[in-house]
C-alpha positions as a printed Julia matrix, in Angstrom:
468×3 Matrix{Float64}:
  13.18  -22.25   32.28
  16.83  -23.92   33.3
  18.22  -23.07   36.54
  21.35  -24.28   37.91
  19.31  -25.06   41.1
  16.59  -26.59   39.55
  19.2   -29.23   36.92
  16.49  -31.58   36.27
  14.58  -29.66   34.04
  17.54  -28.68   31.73
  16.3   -29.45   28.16
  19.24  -31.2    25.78
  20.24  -28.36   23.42
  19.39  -28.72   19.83
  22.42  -30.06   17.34
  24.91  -26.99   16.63
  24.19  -28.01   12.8
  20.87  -27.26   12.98
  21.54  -23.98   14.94
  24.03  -22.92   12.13
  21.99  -23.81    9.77
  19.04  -21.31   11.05
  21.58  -18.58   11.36
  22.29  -18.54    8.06
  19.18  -18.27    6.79
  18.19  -15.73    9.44
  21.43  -13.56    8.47
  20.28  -13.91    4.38
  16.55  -13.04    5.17
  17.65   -9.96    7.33
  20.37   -9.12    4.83
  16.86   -9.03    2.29
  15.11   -7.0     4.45
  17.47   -4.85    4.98
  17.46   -4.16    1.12
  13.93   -4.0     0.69
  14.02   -0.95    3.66
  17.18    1.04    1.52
  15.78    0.72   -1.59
  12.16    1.77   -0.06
  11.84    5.57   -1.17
  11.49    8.24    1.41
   8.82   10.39    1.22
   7.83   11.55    4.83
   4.84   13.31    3.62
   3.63   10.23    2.11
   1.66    8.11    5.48
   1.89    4.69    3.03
   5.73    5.12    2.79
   5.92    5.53    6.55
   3.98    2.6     7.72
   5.94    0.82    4.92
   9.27    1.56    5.85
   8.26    1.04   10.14
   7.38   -2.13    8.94
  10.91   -2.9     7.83
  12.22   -1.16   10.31
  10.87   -3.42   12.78
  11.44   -6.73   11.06
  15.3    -6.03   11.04
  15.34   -5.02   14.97
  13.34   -8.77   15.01
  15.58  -10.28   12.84
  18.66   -8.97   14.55
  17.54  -10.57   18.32
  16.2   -13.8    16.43
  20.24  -14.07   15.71
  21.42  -12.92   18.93
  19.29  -15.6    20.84
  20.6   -18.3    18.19
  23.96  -17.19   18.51
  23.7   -17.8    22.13
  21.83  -20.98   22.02
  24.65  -22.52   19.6
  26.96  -21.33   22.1
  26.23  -22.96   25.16
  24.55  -21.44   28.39
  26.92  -18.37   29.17
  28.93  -18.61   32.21
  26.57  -17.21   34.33
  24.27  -19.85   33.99
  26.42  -22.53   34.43
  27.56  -21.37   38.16
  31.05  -19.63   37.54
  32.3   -16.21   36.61
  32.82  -15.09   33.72
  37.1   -14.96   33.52
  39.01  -11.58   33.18
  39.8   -11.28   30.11
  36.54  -11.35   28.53
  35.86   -9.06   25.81
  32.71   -6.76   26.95
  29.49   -7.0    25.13
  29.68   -4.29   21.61
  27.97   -0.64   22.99
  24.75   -0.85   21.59
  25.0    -4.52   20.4
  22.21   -6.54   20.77
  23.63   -9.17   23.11
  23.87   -6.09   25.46
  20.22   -5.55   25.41
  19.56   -9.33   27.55
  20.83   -9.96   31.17
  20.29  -11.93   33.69
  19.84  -12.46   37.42
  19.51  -14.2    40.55
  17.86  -13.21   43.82
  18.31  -16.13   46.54
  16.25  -15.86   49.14
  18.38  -18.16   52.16
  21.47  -16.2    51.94
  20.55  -13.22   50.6
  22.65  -12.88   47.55
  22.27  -11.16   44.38
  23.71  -12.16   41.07
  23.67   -9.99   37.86
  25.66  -10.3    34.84
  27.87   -8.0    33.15
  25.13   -7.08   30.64
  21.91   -6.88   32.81
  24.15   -3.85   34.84
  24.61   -2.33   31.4
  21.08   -2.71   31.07
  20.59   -0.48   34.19
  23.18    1.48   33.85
  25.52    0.34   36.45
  28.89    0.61   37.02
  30.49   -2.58   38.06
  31.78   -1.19   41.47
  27.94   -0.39   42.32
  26.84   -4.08   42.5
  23.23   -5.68   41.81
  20.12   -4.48   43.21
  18.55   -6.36   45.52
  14.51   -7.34   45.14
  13.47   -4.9    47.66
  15.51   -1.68   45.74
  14.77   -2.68   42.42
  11.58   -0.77   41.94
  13.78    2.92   42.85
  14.79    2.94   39.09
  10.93    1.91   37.52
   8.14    3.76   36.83
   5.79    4.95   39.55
   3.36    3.69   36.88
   4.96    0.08   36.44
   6.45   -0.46   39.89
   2.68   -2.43   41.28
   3.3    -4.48   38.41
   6.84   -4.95   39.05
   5.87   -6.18   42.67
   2.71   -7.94   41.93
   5.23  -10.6    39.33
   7.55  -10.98   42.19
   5.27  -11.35   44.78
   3.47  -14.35   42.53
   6.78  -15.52   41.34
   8.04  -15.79   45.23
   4.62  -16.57   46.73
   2.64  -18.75   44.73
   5.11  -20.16   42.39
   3.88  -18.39   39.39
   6.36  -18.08   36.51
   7.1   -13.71   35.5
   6.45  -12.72   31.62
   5.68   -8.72   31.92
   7.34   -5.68   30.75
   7.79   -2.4    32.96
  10.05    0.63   32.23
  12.88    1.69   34.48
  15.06    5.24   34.5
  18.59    5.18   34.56
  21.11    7.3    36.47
  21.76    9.2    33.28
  18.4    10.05   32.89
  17.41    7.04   29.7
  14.46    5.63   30.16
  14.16    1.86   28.89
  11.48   -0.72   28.26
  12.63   -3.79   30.07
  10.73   -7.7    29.07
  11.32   -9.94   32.4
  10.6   -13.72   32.45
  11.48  -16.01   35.6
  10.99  -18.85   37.41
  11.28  -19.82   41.3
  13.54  -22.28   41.94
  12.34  -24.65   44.84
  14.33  -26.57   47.11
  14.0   -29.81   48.44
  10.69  -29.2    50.08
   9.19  -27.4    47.19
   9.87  -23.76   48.97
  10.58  -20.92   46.89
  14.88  -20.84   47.65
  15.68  -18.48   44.75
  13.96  -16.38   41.86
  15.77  -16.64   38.35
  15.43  -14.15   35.65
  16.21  -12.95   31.97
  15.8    -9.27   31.47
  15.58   -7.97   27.48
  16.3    -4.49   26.56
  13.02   -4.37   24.53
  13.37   -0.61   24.15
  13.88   -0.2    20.5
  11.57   -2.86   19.8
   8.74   -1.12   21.28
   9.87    2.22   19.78
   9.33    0.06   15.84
   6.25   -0.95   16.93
   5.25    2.12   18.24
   6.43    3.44   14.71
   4.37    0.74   12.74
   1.14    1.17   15.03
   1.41    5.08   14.7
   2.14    5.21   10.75
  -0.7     2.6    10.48
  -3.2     5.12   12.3
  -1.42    7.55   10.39
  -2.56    5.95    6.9
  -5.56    4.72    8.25
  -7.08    8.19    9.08
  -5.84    9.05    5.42
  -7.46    6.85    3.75
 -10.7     7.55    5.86
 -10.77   10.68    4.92
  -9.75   10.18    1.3
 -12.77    8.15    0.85
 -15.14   10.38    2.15
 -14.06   13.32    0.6
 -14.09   11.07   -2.88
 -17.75   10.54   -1.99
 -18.81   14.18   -1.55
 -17.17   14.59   -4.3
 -18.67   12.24   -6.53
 -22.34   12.6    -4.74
 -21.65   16.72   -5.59
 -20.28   15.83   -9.1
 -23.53   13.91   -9.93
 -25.6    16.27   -8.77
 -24.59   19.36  -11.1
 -23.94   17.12  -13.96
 -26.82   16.94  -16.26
 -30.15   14.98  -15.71
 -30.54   13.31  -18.96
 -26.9    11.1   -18.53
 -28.69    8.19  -17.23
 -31.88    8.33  -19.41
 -30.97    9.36  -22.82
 -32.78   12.13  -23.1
 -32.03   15.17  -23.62
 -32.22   18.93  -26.25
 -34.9    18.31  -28.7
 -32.27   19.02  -31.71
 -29.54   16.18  -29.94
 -29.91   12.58  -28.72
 -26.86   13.12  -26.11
 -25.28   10.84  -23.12
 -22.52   11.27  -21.26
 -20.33    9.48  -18.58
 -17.41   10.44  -16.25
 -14.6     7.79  -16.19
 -12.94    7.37  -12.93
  -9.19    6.56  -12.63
  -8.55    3.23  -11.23
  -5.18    4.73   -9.22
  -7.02    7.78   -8.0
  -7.68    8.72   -4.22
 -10.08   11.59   -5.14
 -12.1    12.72   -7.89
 -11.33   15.11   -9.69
 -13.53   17.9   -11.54
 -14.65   17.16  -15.02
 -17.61   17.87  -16.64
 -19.94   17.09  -19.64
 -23.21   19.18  -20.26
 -25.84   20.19  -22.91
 -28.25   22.87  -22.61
 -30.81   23.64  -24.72
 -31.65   27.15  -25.27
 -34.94   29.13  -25.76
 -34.55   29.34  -29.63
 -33.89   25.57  -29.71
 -30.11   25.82  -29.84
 -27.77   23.45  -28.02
 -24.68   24.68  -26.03
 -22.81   21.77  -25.21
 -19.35   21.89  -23.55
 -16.75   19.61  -21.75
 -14.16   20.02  -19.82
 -12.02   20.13  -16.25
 -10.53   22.0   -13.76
  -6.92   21.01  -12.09
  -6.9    19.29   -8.62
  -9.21   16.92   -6.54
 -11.04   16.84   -3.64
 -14.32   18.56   -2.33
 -13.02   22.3    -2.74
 -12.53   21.63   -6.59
 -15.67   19.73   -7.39
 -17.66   22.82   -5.88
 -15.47   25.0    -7.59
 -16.2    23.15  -11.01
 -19.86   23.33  -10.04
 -19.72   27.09   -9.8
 -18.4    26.85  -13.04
 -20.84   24.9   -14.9
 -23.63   26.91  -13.21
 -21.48   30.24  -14.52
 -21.21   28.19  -18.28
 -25.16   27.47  -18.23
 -26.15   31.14  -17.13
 -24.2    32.34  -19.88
 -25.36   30.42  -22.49
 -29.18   30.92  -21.63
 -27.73   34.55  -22.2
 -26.34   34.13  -25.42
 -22.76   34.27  -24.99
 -20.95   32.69  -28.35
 -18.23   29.49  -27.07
 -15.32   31.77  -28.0
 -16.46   34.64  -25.57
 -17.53   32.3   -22.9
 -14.34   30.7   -22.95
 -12.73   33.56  -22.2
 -15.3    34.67  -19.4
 -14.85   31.01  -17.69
 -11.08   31.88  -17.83
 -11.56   35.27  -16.43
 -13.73   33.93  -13.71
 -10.73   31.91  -12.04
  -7.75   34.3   -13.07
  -8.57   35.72   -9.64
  -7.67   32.86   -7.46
  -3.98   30.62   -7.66
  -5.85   27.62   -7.73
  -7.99   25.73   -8.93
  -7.18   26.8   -12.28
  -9.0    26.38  -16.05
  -7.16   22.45  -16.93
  -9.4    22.29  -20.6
 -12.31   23.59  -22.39
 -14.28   22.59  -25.39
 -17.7    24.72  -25.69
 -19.81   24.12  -28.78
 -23.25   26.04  -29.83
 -25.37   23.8   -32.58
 -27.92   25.74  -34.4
 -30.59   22.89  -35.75
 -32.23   25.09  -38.2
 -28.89   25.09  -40.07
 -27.57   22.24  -38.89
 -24.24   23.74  -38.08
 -21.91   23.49  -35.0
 -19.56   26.12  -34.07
 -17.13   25.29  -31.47
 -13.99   27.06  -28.99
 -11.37   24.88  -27.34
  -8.92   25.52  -24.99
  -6.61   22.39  -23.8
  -9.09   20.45  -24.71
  -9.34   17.61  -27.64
 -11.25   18.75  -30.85
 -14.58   17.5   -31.3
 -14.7    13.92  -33.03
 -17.12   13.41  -36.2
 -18.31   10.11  -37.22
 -20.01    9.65  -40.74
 -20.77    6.46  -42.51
 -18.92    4.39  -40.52
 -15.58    6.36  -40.41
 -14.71    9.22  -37.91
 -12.1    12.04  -38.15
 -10.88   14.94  -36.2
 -12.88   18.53  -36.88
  -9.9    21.1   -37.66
  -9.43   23.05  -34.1
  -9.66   26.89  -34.64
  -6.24   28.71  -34.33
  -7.17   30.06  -30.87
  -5.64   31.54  -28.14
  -4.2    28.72  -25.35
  -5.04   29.22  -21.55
  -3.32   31.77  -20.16
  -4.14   34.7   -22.65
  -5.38   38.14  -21.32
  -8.31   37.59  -18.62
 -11.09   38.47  -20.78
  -9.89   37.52  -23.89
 -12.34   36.0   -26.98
 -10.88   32.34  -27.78
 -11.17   31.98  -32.12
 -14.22   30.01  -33.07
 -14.3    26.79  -35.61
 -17.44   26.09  -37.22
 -18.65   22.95  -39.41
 -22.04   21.87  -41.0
 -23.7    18.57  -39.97
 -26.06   16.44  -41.27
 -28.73   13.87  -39.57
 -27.6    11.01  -38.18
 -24.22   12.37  -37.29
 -22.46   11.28  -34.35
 -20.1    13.9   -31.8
 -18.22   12.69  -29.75
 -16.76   15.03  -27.08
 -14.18   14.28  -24.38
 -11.76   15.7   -21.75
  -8.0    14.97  -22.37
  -7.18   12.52  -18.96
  -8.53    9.76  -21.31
  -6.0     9.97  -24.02
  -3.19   11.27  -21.78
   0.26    9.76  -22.48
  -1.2     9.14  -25.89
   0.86   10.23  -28.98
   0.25   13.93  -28.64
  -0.93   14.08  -32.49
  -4.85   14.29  -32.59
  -4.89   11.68  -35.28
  -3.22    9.56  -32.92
  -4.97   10.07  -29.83
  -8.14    9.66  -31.81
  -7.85    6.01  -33.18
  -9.45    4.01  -30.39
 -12.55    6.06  -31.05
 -12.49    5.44  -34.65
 -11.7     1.54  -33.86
 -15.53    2.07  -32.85
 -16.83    3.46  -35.66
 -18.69    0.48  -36.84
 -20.27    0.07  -33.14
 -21.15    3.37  -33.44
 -22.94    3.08  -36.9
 -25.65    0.17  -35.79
 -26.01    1.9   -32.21
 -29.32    2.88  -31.49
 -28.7     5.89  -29.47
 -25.91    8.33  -28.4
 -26.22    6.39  -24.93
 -25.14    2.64  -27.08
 -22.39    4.91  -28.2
 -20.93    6.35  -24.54
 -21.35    2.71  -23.12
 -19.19    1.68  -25.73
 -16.26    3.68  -25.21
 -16.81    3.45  -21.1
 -15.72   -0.46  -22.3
 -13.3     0.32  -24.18
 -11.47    3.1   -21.97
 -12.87    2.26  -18.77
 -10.65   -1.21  -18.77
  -7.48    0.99  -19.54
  -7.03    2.1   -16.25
  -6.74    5.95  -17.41
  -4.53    7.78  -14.92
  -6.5    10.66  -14.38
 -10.36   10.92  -14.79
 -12.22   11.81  -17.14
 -15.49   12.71  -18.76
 -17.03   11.59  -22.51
 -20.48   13.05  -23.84
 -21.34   11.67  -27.15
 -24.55   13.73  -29.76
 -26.28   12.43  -32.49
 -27.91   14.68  -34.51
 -31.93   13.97  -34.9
């Protein structure tokens, strides 16, 4: 570090061109940054946009003392430095500016004196009149906590020629506490004794405070996304545990070959709580339903596994899909939330071959025949919110072998054209798969290819039956 006393190790300054030239581009990036942190949307619930805007927050304060230090290295040592006073007339430093935020000083041991600049007693909080501090009173304004570290850098500085790079925090008369970055050097004298100690004190204060910002937001997000991902995982290890046995193996009611799959969105911190299920009942009938329930998260999936296990007890007791509908319904009227998102619940007879079927928010069943598919008319039902209690209108439509059902929940057509026809022709761009597939599970794994590379934003389940 230069030192008036210590001349020969004064480096030659770098060309004021070049200087210039790297405080222009630091005054376009920070101008950049600056824009990126506006323009940033504030959502303080939101840990991501936190961390993300304390990280902007702290590259400016960077950027800002990168071109306060160029500034002064284009400029010259100030007077200080150079061994004279600054004159009169000099404008003070800006309150608050940055150039306010670095001092300097000089302790020398022979005589005694102390030298401090204008800005390293605004630093302190000093009035002018009150002079510098000496080495010995210096640690009355810092931390009980920081003042052995204080005197352990001096003492090495003074004692063993070691150069000072440490930070300790000092109070001011007016009660602010600051963050203060020291570096010195001794400077020797002719015998290679300590004469003097020379220092630069920063005002790191609001530095540390970014930091402190980008550290805590960081935790912040980090303990977020911890617990995101393990509630995602109960969720999806509770979600595969109620949904039905026969998804991965094909099998399934005697009358059906059935599969199923639930679709997870690619932009989604938690599952949510969709279903797919088939039970076979004791007469050889097939209730098979879809469906989901609004929200995410642990408390939901159990919720929707209540559910299914209220859907399943039901239909092993007969209940027709319109009147269990309305008893799933009923069943969370009682609480705010979760709530009933959609419902499709279908009862197949074999022996007649014929499917009768209740929806509520829920896409109409899809029926593919000789290579083509089209929508099966939805009953003129009631929607979700009807009286608790209330018996949704049934639809009904007779099936033949070989034909292919394909059920689904609505997150993986939403933002499709709200028509059915619409929403329906990526399934029937599969009819033809469909037609040479060898069982309902072919079928599922093709539209898992077909939807699953979509991204769908929100999940969502898919159960295909072919009829034996």
């Amino acid at each position: 570090m230069p030192s008036h006393l210590f001349a020969e190790r004064s480096a030659q300054p770098p060309g004021r061109d070049t200087v210039d030239s790297l405080i222009s581009q630091t005054r376009r990036l920070r101008g950049d940054v600056d824009a990126v942190r506006r323009d940033a949307i504030v959502d303080e619930d939101d840990p991501q946009v936190r961390w993300q805007r304390a990280l902007c927050d702290l590259a400016v304060h960077q950027l800002d003392d990168l071109g306060t230090h160029l500034g002064q290295l284009k400029d010259g040592l100030p007077p200080f430095e150079q061994g004279s006073e600054a004159p009169d007339d000099a404008p003070p430093p800006e309150t608050g500016s940055l150039l306010s935020r670095v001092g300097t000083a000089e302790w020398n041991l022979l005589n005694d004196q102390v030298r401090w600049s204008d800005e390293l007693q605004q630093i302190f909080g000093r009035p002018a009149e009150s002079g510098p501090m000496s080495l010995d009173e210096l640690p009355s304004m810092v931390f009980a906590e920081d003042q052995g570290l204080l005197t352990s850098m001096v003492t090495d500085c003074l004692i063993d020629g070691k150069p000072i790079d440490g930070e300790f925090r000092i109070v001011r008369s007016d009660g602010r506490v600051r963050t203060l970055h020291m570096t010195g050097e001794p400077v020797l004298d002719a015998d290679g004794c300590t004469a003097s100690m020379w220092a630069v004190l920063r005002d790191v204060s609001e530095l540390r405070r970014t930091q402190r910002a980008v550290r805590e937001s960081r935790d912040t997000l980090a303990r977020k996304q911890h617990v995101d991902r393990t509630e995602r995982r109960i969720a999806t290890e509770l979600q595969e545990a109620v949904l039905p046995s026969w998804r991965d193996s094909g099998e399934g009611p005697v009358s059906l070959d059935t599969a199923g799959h639930c679709l997870a969105a690619a932009d989604s911190a938690l599952i949510g709580a969709n279903w797919f299920d088939a039970v076979e009942l004791p007469d050889g009938g097939v209730v098979l339903s879809v469906g989901d329930i609004t929200g995410s998260g642990v408390t939901t999936t159990s919720t929707m596994a209540m559910l299914l296990g209220a859907l399943r007890g039901m239909a092993l007791a007969g209940v027709r899909p319109g009147a269990l509908l309305g008893h799933l319904n009923q069943l969370l009227d009682a609480s705010a939330q979760p709530a009933l998102g959609s419902a499709l619940c279908c009862h197949f007879d074999p022996a007649t071959r014929t499917l009768q079927w209740a929806q509520a928010g829920s896409p109409a069943p899809l029926l593919f025949r000789d290579g083509t598919g089209r929508v099966l008319t939805p009953p003129a039902g009631m929607l979700l919110g009807a009286t608790s209690g209330a018996k949704y209108e049934q639809a009904e439509a007779r099936l033949r072998s070989g034909d292919l059902l394909v059920f689904h929940t609505d997150g993986l057509t939403r933002g499709a054209d709200a028509r059915e026809g619409s929403r329906a022709d990526r399934f029937f761009a599969l009819a033809s798969r469909f037609t040479v597939a060898r069982a309902a599970q072919d079928c599922v794994r093709s539209i898992v290819e077909e939807f699953g590379e979509s991204e769908p934003g929100d999940d969502a389940c898919v159960m295909a039956a072919r009829v034996r």
